[in-house]
Amino acid sequence: MVKIPDEVLDLLGDPDTQIVLATADDSSMPNAVPMRNVWIVDDDKMALGDVFFDKTRSNIEANGLVSLSLWKGTEGYQLKGTCSEIKSSGALFEEKKEMLAEKMDLDLQALCMIDVEEVFSTAPGPDAGSKIS
């Protein structure tokens, strides 16, 4: 696992940031969905809120691999990792479930706990695609 860089944390904290989560099933068929419910749990771990996951949840259960792309303007990053656990109970789950119910009238089904393994820059220019962590 790698430490999530501060610039990525800043972008994740910005409500105008666009986020797409990509997964693949056990036959490598890709699936990409917009995401909003992403929380940093630790220096190298994030939680993805499963509210509307269908194919995404099946894919995560099949192989656990995820890629999260986030950007605002020309600043962007890609985080790659593995789901180490799917939580549907516990303090963190209950906290996020209550928050989503109050703020967005959404029902959290589970949290996918992602161990971040690589971080890349996706900003245009000579460093596009370079590994930063």
CSV table of N, CA and C in Angstrom, one decimal, residues 11-102:
chain,number,residue,atom,x,y,z
A,11,LEU,N,-8.0,17.2,-3.5
A,11,LEU,CA,-9.0,17.1,-4.7
A,11,LEU,C,-10.2,16.3,-4.2
A,12,LEU,N,-10.0,15.2,-3.5
A,12,LEU,CA,-11.1,14.4,-3.0
A,12,LEU,C,-12.0,15.2,-2.1
A,13,GLY,N,-11.5,16.2,-1.4
A,13,GLY,CA,-12.3,17.0,-0.5
A,13,GLY,C,-13.0,18.1,-1.1
A,14,ASP,N,-12.8,18.4,-2.4
A,14,ASP,CA,-13.4,19.4,-3.2
A,14,ASP,C,-14.8,18.9,-3.7
A,15,PRO,N,-15.9,19.5,-3.4
A,15,PRO,CA,-17.2,19.1,-3.9
A,15,PRO,C,-17.4,19.2,-5.4
A,16,ASP,N,-16.5,19.9,-6.1
A,16,ASP,CA,-16.6,20.1,-7.5
A,16,ASP,C,-15.8,19.0,-8.3
A,17,THR,N,-15.1,18.2,-7.6
A,17,THR,CA,-14.3,17.1,-8.2
A,17,THR,C,-15.2,16.1,-8.8
A,18,GLN,N,-14.8,15.7,-10.0
A,18,GLN,CA,-15.5,14.6,-10.7
A,18,GLN,C,-14.8,13.3,-10.4
A,19,ILE,N,-15.6,12.2,-10.1
A,19,ILE,CA,-15.0,10.9,-9.8
A,19,ILE,C,-15.7,9.8,-10.5
A,20,VAL,N,-14.8,8.9,-11.1
A,20,VAL,CA,-15.4,7.7,-11.8
A,20,VAL,C,-14.6,6.5,-11.2
A,21,LEU,N,-15.4,5.5,-10.9
A,21,LEU,CA,-14.9,4.2,-10.3
A,21,LEU,C,-15.0,3.1,-11.4
A,22,ALA,N,-13.9,2.5,-11.7
A,22,ALA,CA,-13.8,1.4,-12.7
A,22,ALA,C,-13.5,0.1,-12.0
A,23,THR,N,-14.2,-0.9,-12.5
A,23,THR,CA,-14.0,-2.3,-12.0
A,23,THR,C,-14.1,-3.2,-13.2
A,24,ALA,N,-13.8,-4.5,-13.0
A,24,ALA,CA,-14.0,-5.5,-14.1
A,24,ALA,C,-14.5,-6.8,-13.6
A,25,ASP,N,-15.3,-7.5,-14.4
A,25,ASP,CA,-15.8,-8.8,-13.9
A,25,ASP,C,-14.7,-9.8,-14.1
A,26,ASP,N,-15.1,-11.1,-13.7
A,26,ASP,CA,-14.1,-12.2,-13.8
A,26,ASP,C,-13.7,-12.5,-15.2
A,27,SER,N,-14.4,-12.0,-16.2
A,27,SER,CA,-13.9,-12.2,-17.6
A,27,SER,C,-13.3,-11.0,-18.2
A,28,SER,N,-13.0,-10.0,-17.3
A,28,SER,CA,-12.3,-8.7,-17.7
A,28,SER,C,-13.2,-7.7,-18.4
A,29,MET,N,-14.5,-7.9,-18.4
A,29,MET,CA,-15.4,-6.9,-18.9
A,29,MET,C,-15.4,-5.7,-18.0
A,30,PRO,N,-15.1,-4.5,-18.5
A,30,PRO,CA,-15.0,-3.3,-17.6
A,30,PRO,C,-16.4,-2.7,-17.3
A,31,ASN,N,-16.4,-2.0,-16.2
A,31,ASN,CA,-17.6,-1.3,-15.8
A,31,ASN,C,-17.1,0.0,-15.1
A,32,ALA,N,-17.6,1.1,-15.5
A,32,ALA,CA,-17.3,2.4,-15.0
A,32,ALA,C,-18.5,3.2,-14.5
A,33,VAL,N,-18.5,3.7,-13.3
A,33,VAL,CA,-19.7,4.4,-12.8
A,33,VAL,C,-19.2,5.7,-12.1
A,34,PRO,N,-20.1,6.8,-12.2
A,34,PRO,CA,-19.7,8.0,-11.4
A,34,PRO,C,-19.8,7.7,-9.9
A,35,MET,N,-19.0,8.3,-9.1
A,35,MET,CA,-19.0,8.1,-7.7
A,35,MET,C,-19.1,9.5,-7.0
A,36,ARG,N,-19.6,9.5,-5.8
A,36,ARG,CA,-19.6,10.6,-5.0
A,36,ARG,C,-19.2,10.3,-3.5
A,37,ASN,N,-19.5,9.1,-3.1
A,37,ASN,CA,-19.3,8.7,-1.7
A,37,ASN,C,-18.0,8.0,-1.5
A,38,VAL,N,-16.9,8.8,-1.4
A,38,VAL,CA,-15.6,8.3,-1.2
A,38,VAL,C,-15.0,9.0,0.0
A,39,TRP,N,-14.5,8.2,0.9
A,39,TRP,CA,-14.0,8.8,2.2
A,39,TRP,C,-12.6,8.2,2.4
A,40,ILE,N,-11.7,9.1,2.8
A,40,ILE,CA,-10.3,8.6,3.2
A,40,ILE,C,-10.4,8.1,4.7
A,41,VAL,N,-9.9,6.9,4.9
A,41,VAL,CA,-10.0,6.3,6.2
A,41,VAL,C,-8.7,6.3,6.9
A,42,ASP,N,-7.6,6.2,6.1
A,42,ASP,CA,-6.2,6.2,6.7
A,42,ASP,C,-5.3,6.8,5.6
A,43,ASP,N,-4.0,6.9,5.9
A,43,ASP,CA,-3.0,7.3,4.9
A,43,ASP,C,-3.0,6.6,3.6
A,44,ASP,N,-3.4,5.3,3.7
A,44,ASP,CA,-3.4,4.4,2.5
A,44,ASP,C,-4.6,3.6,2.2
A,45,LYS,N,-5.7,4.1,2.8
A,45,LYS,CA,-7.0,3.4,2.7
A,45,LYS,C,-8.2,4.3,2.5
A,46,MET,N,-9.1,4.0,1.6
A,46,MET,CA,-10.3,4.7,1.5
A,46,MET,C,-11.5,3.8,1.5
A,47,ALA,N,-12.7,4.4,1.7
A,47,ALA,CA,-13.9,3.7,1.8
A,47,ALA,C,-14.8,4.2,0.6
A,48,LEU,N,-15.4,3.3,-0.1
A,48,LEU,CA,-16.3,3.6,-1.2
A,48,LEU,C,-17.7,3.2,-0.7
A,49,GLY,N,-18.6,4.2,-0.8
A,49,GLY,CA,-20.0,3.9,-0.3
A,49,GLY,C,-20.8,3.2,-1.4
A,50,ASP,N,-21.3,2.0,-1.1
A,50,ASP,CA,-22.2,1.2,-1.9
A,50,ASP,C,-23.6,1.6,-1.7
A,51,VAL,N,-24.1,2.5,-2.6
A,51,VAL,CA,-25.5,2.9,-2.5
A,51,VAL,C,-26.3,2.3,-3.6
A,52,PHE,N,-25.7,2.4,-4.8
A,52,PHE,CA,-26.4,1.9,-6.0
A,52,PHE,C,-25.6,0.8,-6.7
A,53,PHE,N,-24.6,0.3,-6.1
A,53,PHE,CA,-23.8,-0.7,-6.8
A,53,PHE,C,-24.6,-2.0,-7.2
A,54,ASP,N,-24.4,-2.4,-8.4
A,54,ASP,CA,-25.0,-3.7,-8.8
A,54,ASP,C,-23.8,-4.4,-9.5
A,55,LYS,N,-23.5,-4.1,-10.8
A,55,LYS,CA,-22.4,-4.7,-11.5
A,55,LYS,C,-21.1,-4.4,-10.7
A,56,THR,N,-21.0,-3.2,-10.2
A,56,THR,CA,-19.8,-2.8,-9.5
A,56,THR,C,-19.6,-3.7,-8.3
A,57,ARG,N,-20.6,-4.0,-7.5
A,57,ARG,CA,-20.4,-4.8,-6.3
A,57,ARG,C,-20.1,-6.3,-6.7
A,58,SER,N,-20.7,-6.8,-7.8
A,58,SER,CA,-20.4,-8.1,-8.3
A,58,SER,C,-19.0,-8.2,-8.7
A,59,ASN,N,-18.5,-7.1,-9.4
A,59,ASN,CA,-17.1,-7.1,-9.9
A,59,ASN,C,-16.1,-7.1,-8.7
A,60,ILE,N,-16.4,-6.2,-7.7
A,60,ILE,CA,-15.5,-6.2,-6.6
A,60,ILE,C,-15.5,-7.5,-5.8
A,61,GLU,N,-16.6,-8.2,-5.7
A,61,GLU,CA,-16.6,-9.5,-5.1
A,61,GLU,C,-15.9,-10.5,-5.9
A,62,ALA,N,-15.9,-10.3,-7.3
A,62,ALA,CA,-15.3,-11.3,-8.2
A,62,ALA,C,-13.7,-11.2,-8.1
A,63,ASN,N,-13.2,-10.0,-8.1
A,63,ASN,CA,-11.7,-9.9,-8.1
A,63,ASN,C,-11.1,-8.8,-7.2
A,64,GLY,N,-12.0,-7.9,-6.7
A,64,GLY,CA,-11.5,-6.9,-5.7
A,64,GLY,C,-10.7,-5.7,-6.3
A,65,LEU,N,-10.4,-5.7,-7.6
A,65,LEU,CA,-9.6,-4.7,-8.1
A,65,LEU,C,-10.4,-3.5,-8.5
A,66,VAL,N,-9.9,-2.3,-8.2
A,66,VAL,CA,-10.6,-1.0,-8.5
A,66,VAL,C,-9.6,0.0,-9.0
A,67,SER,N,-10.2,0.9,-9.8
A,67,SER,CA,-9.4,2.1,-10.3
A,67,SER,C,-10.3,3.3,-10.1
A,68,LEU,N,-9.9,4.3,-9.4
A,68,LEU,CA,-10.7,5.5,-9.2
A,68,LEU,C,-10.0,6.7,-9.9
A,69,SER,N,-10.7,7.3,-10.8
A,69,SER,CA,-10.2,8.5,-11.5
A,69,SER,C,-10.9,9.7,-10.9
A,70,LEU,N,-10.1,10.7,-10.6
A,70,LEU,CA,-10.7,12.0,-10.1
A,70,LEU,C,-10.1,13.1,-10.8
A,71,TRP,N,-10.9,14.2,-11.0
A,71,TRP,CA,-10.3,15.4,-11.7
A,71,TRP,C,-11.2,16.6,-11.4
A,72,LYS,N,-10.5,17.7,-11.5
A,72,LYS,CA,-11.2,19.0,-11.6
A,72,LYS,C,-10.4,19.9,-12.5
A,73,GLY,N,-11.0,20.4,-13.5
A,73,GLY,CA,-10.2,21.1,-14.5
A,73,GLY,C,-9.2,20.2,-15.1
A,74,THR,N,-8.0,20.7,-15.2
A,74,THR,CA,-6.9,19.9,-15.7
A,74,THR,C,-6.1,19.1,-14.7
A,75,GLU,N,-6.4,19.2,-13.4
A,75,GLU,CA,-5.8,18.5,-12.4
A,75,GLU,C,-6.5,17.1,-12.2
A,76,GLY,N,-5.7,16.0,-12.3
A,76,GLY,CA,-6.4,14.7,-12.1
A,76,GLY,C,-5.4,13.7,-11.7
A,77,TYR,N,-6.0,12.6,-11.1
A,77,TYR,CA,-5.3,11.5,-10.5
A,77,TYR,C,-6.0,10.2,-10.8
A,78,GLN,N,-5.3,9.1,-10.8
A,78,GLN,CA,-5.9,7.8,-10.8
A,78,GLN,C,-5.3,7.0,-9.6
A,79,LEU,N,-6.2,6.4,-8.9
A,79,LEU,CA,-5.8,5.6,-7.7
A,79,LEU,C,-6.2,4.1,-8.1
A,80,LYS,N,-5.2,3.2,-7.9
A,80,LYS,CA,-5.5,1.8,-8.1
A,80,LYS,C,-5.3,1.1,-6.8
A,81,GLY,N,-6.2,0.1,-6.6
A,81,GLY,CA,-6.1,-0.6,-5.4
A,81,GLY,C,-7.0,-1.9,-5.4
A,82,THR,N,-7.1,-2.5,-4.2
A,82,THR,CA,-7.8,-3.7,-4.0
A,82,THR,C,-8.8,-3.5,-2.8
A,83,CYS,N,-10.0,-4.1,-3.0
A,83,CYS,CA,-10.9,-4.1,-1.9
A,83,CYS,C,-10.5,-5.2,-0.9
A,84,SER,N,-10.2,-4.8,0.3
A,84,SER,CA,-9.7,-5.7,1.3
A,84,SER,C,-10.8,-6.2,2.2
A,85,GLU,N,-12.0,-5.5,2.2
A,85,GLU,CA,-13.1,-5.9,3.0
A,85,GLU,C,-14.4,-5.1,2.6
A,86,ILE,N,-15.5,-5.8,2.7
A,86,ILE,CA,-16.8,-5.2,2.5
A,86,ILE,C,-17.5,-5.1,3.8
A,87,LYS,N,-17.8,-3.9,4.3
A,87,LYS,CA,-18.4,-3.8,5.7
A,87,LYS,C,-19.8,-3.4,5.5
A,88,SER,N,-20.7,-4.1,6.3
A,88,SER,CA,-22.1,-3.7,6.4
A,88,SER,C,-22.5,-3.6,7.8
A,89,SER,N,-21.5,-3.4,8.7
A,89,SER,CA,-21.8,-3.1,10.1
A,89,SER,C,-20.5,-2.5,10.7
A,90,GLY,N,-20.6,-2.0,11.9
A,90,GLY,CA,-19.5,-1.4,12.6
A,90,GLY,C,-19.6,0.1,12.7
A,91,ALA,N,-18.8,0.7,13.4
A,91,ALA,CA,-18.9,2.1,13.7
A,91,ALA,C,-18.7,3.0,12.5
A,92,LEU,N,-17.8,2.7,11.6
A,92,LEU,CA,-17.6,3.5,10.4
A,92,LEU,C,-18.8,3.4,9.5
A,93,PHE,N,-19.3,2.2,9.3
A,93,PHE,CA,-20.4,2.0,8.5
A,93,PHE,C,-21.6,2.7,9.0
A,94,GLU,N,-21.9,2.6,10.3
A,94,GLU,CA,-23.1,3.3,10.9
A,94,GLU,C,-22.9,4.8,10.7
A,95,GLU,N,-21.7,5.3,10.9
A,95,GLU,CA,-21.5,6.8,10.8
A,95,GLU,C,-21.8,7.3,9.4
A,96,LYS,N,-21.3,6.6,8.4
A,96,LYS,CA,-21.5,7.0,7.0
A,96,LYS,C,-23.0,6.7,6.6
A,97,LYS,N,-23.6,5.7,7.1
A,97,LYS,CA,-25.0,5.3,6.7
A,97,LYS,C,-25.9,6.5,7.3
A,98,GLU,N,-25.7,6.9,8.5
A,98,GLU,CA,-26.5,7.9,9.1
A,98,GLU,C,-26.3,9.3,8.4
A,99,MET,N,-25.0,9.6,8.0
A,99,MET,CA,-24.7,10.8,7.3
A,99,MET,C,-25.4,10.9,5.9
A,100,LEU,N,-25.4,9.8,5.2
A,100,LEU,CA,-26.0,9.7,3.9
A,100,LEU,C,-27.5,9.8,4.0
A,101,ALA,N,-28.1,9.2,5.0
A,101,ALA,CA,-29.5,9.2,5.2
A,101,ALA,C,-30.0,10.7,5.5
A,102,GLU,N,-29.2,11.3,6.3
A,102,GLU,CA,-29.6,12.7,6.7
A,102,GLU,C,-29.4,13.7,5.6
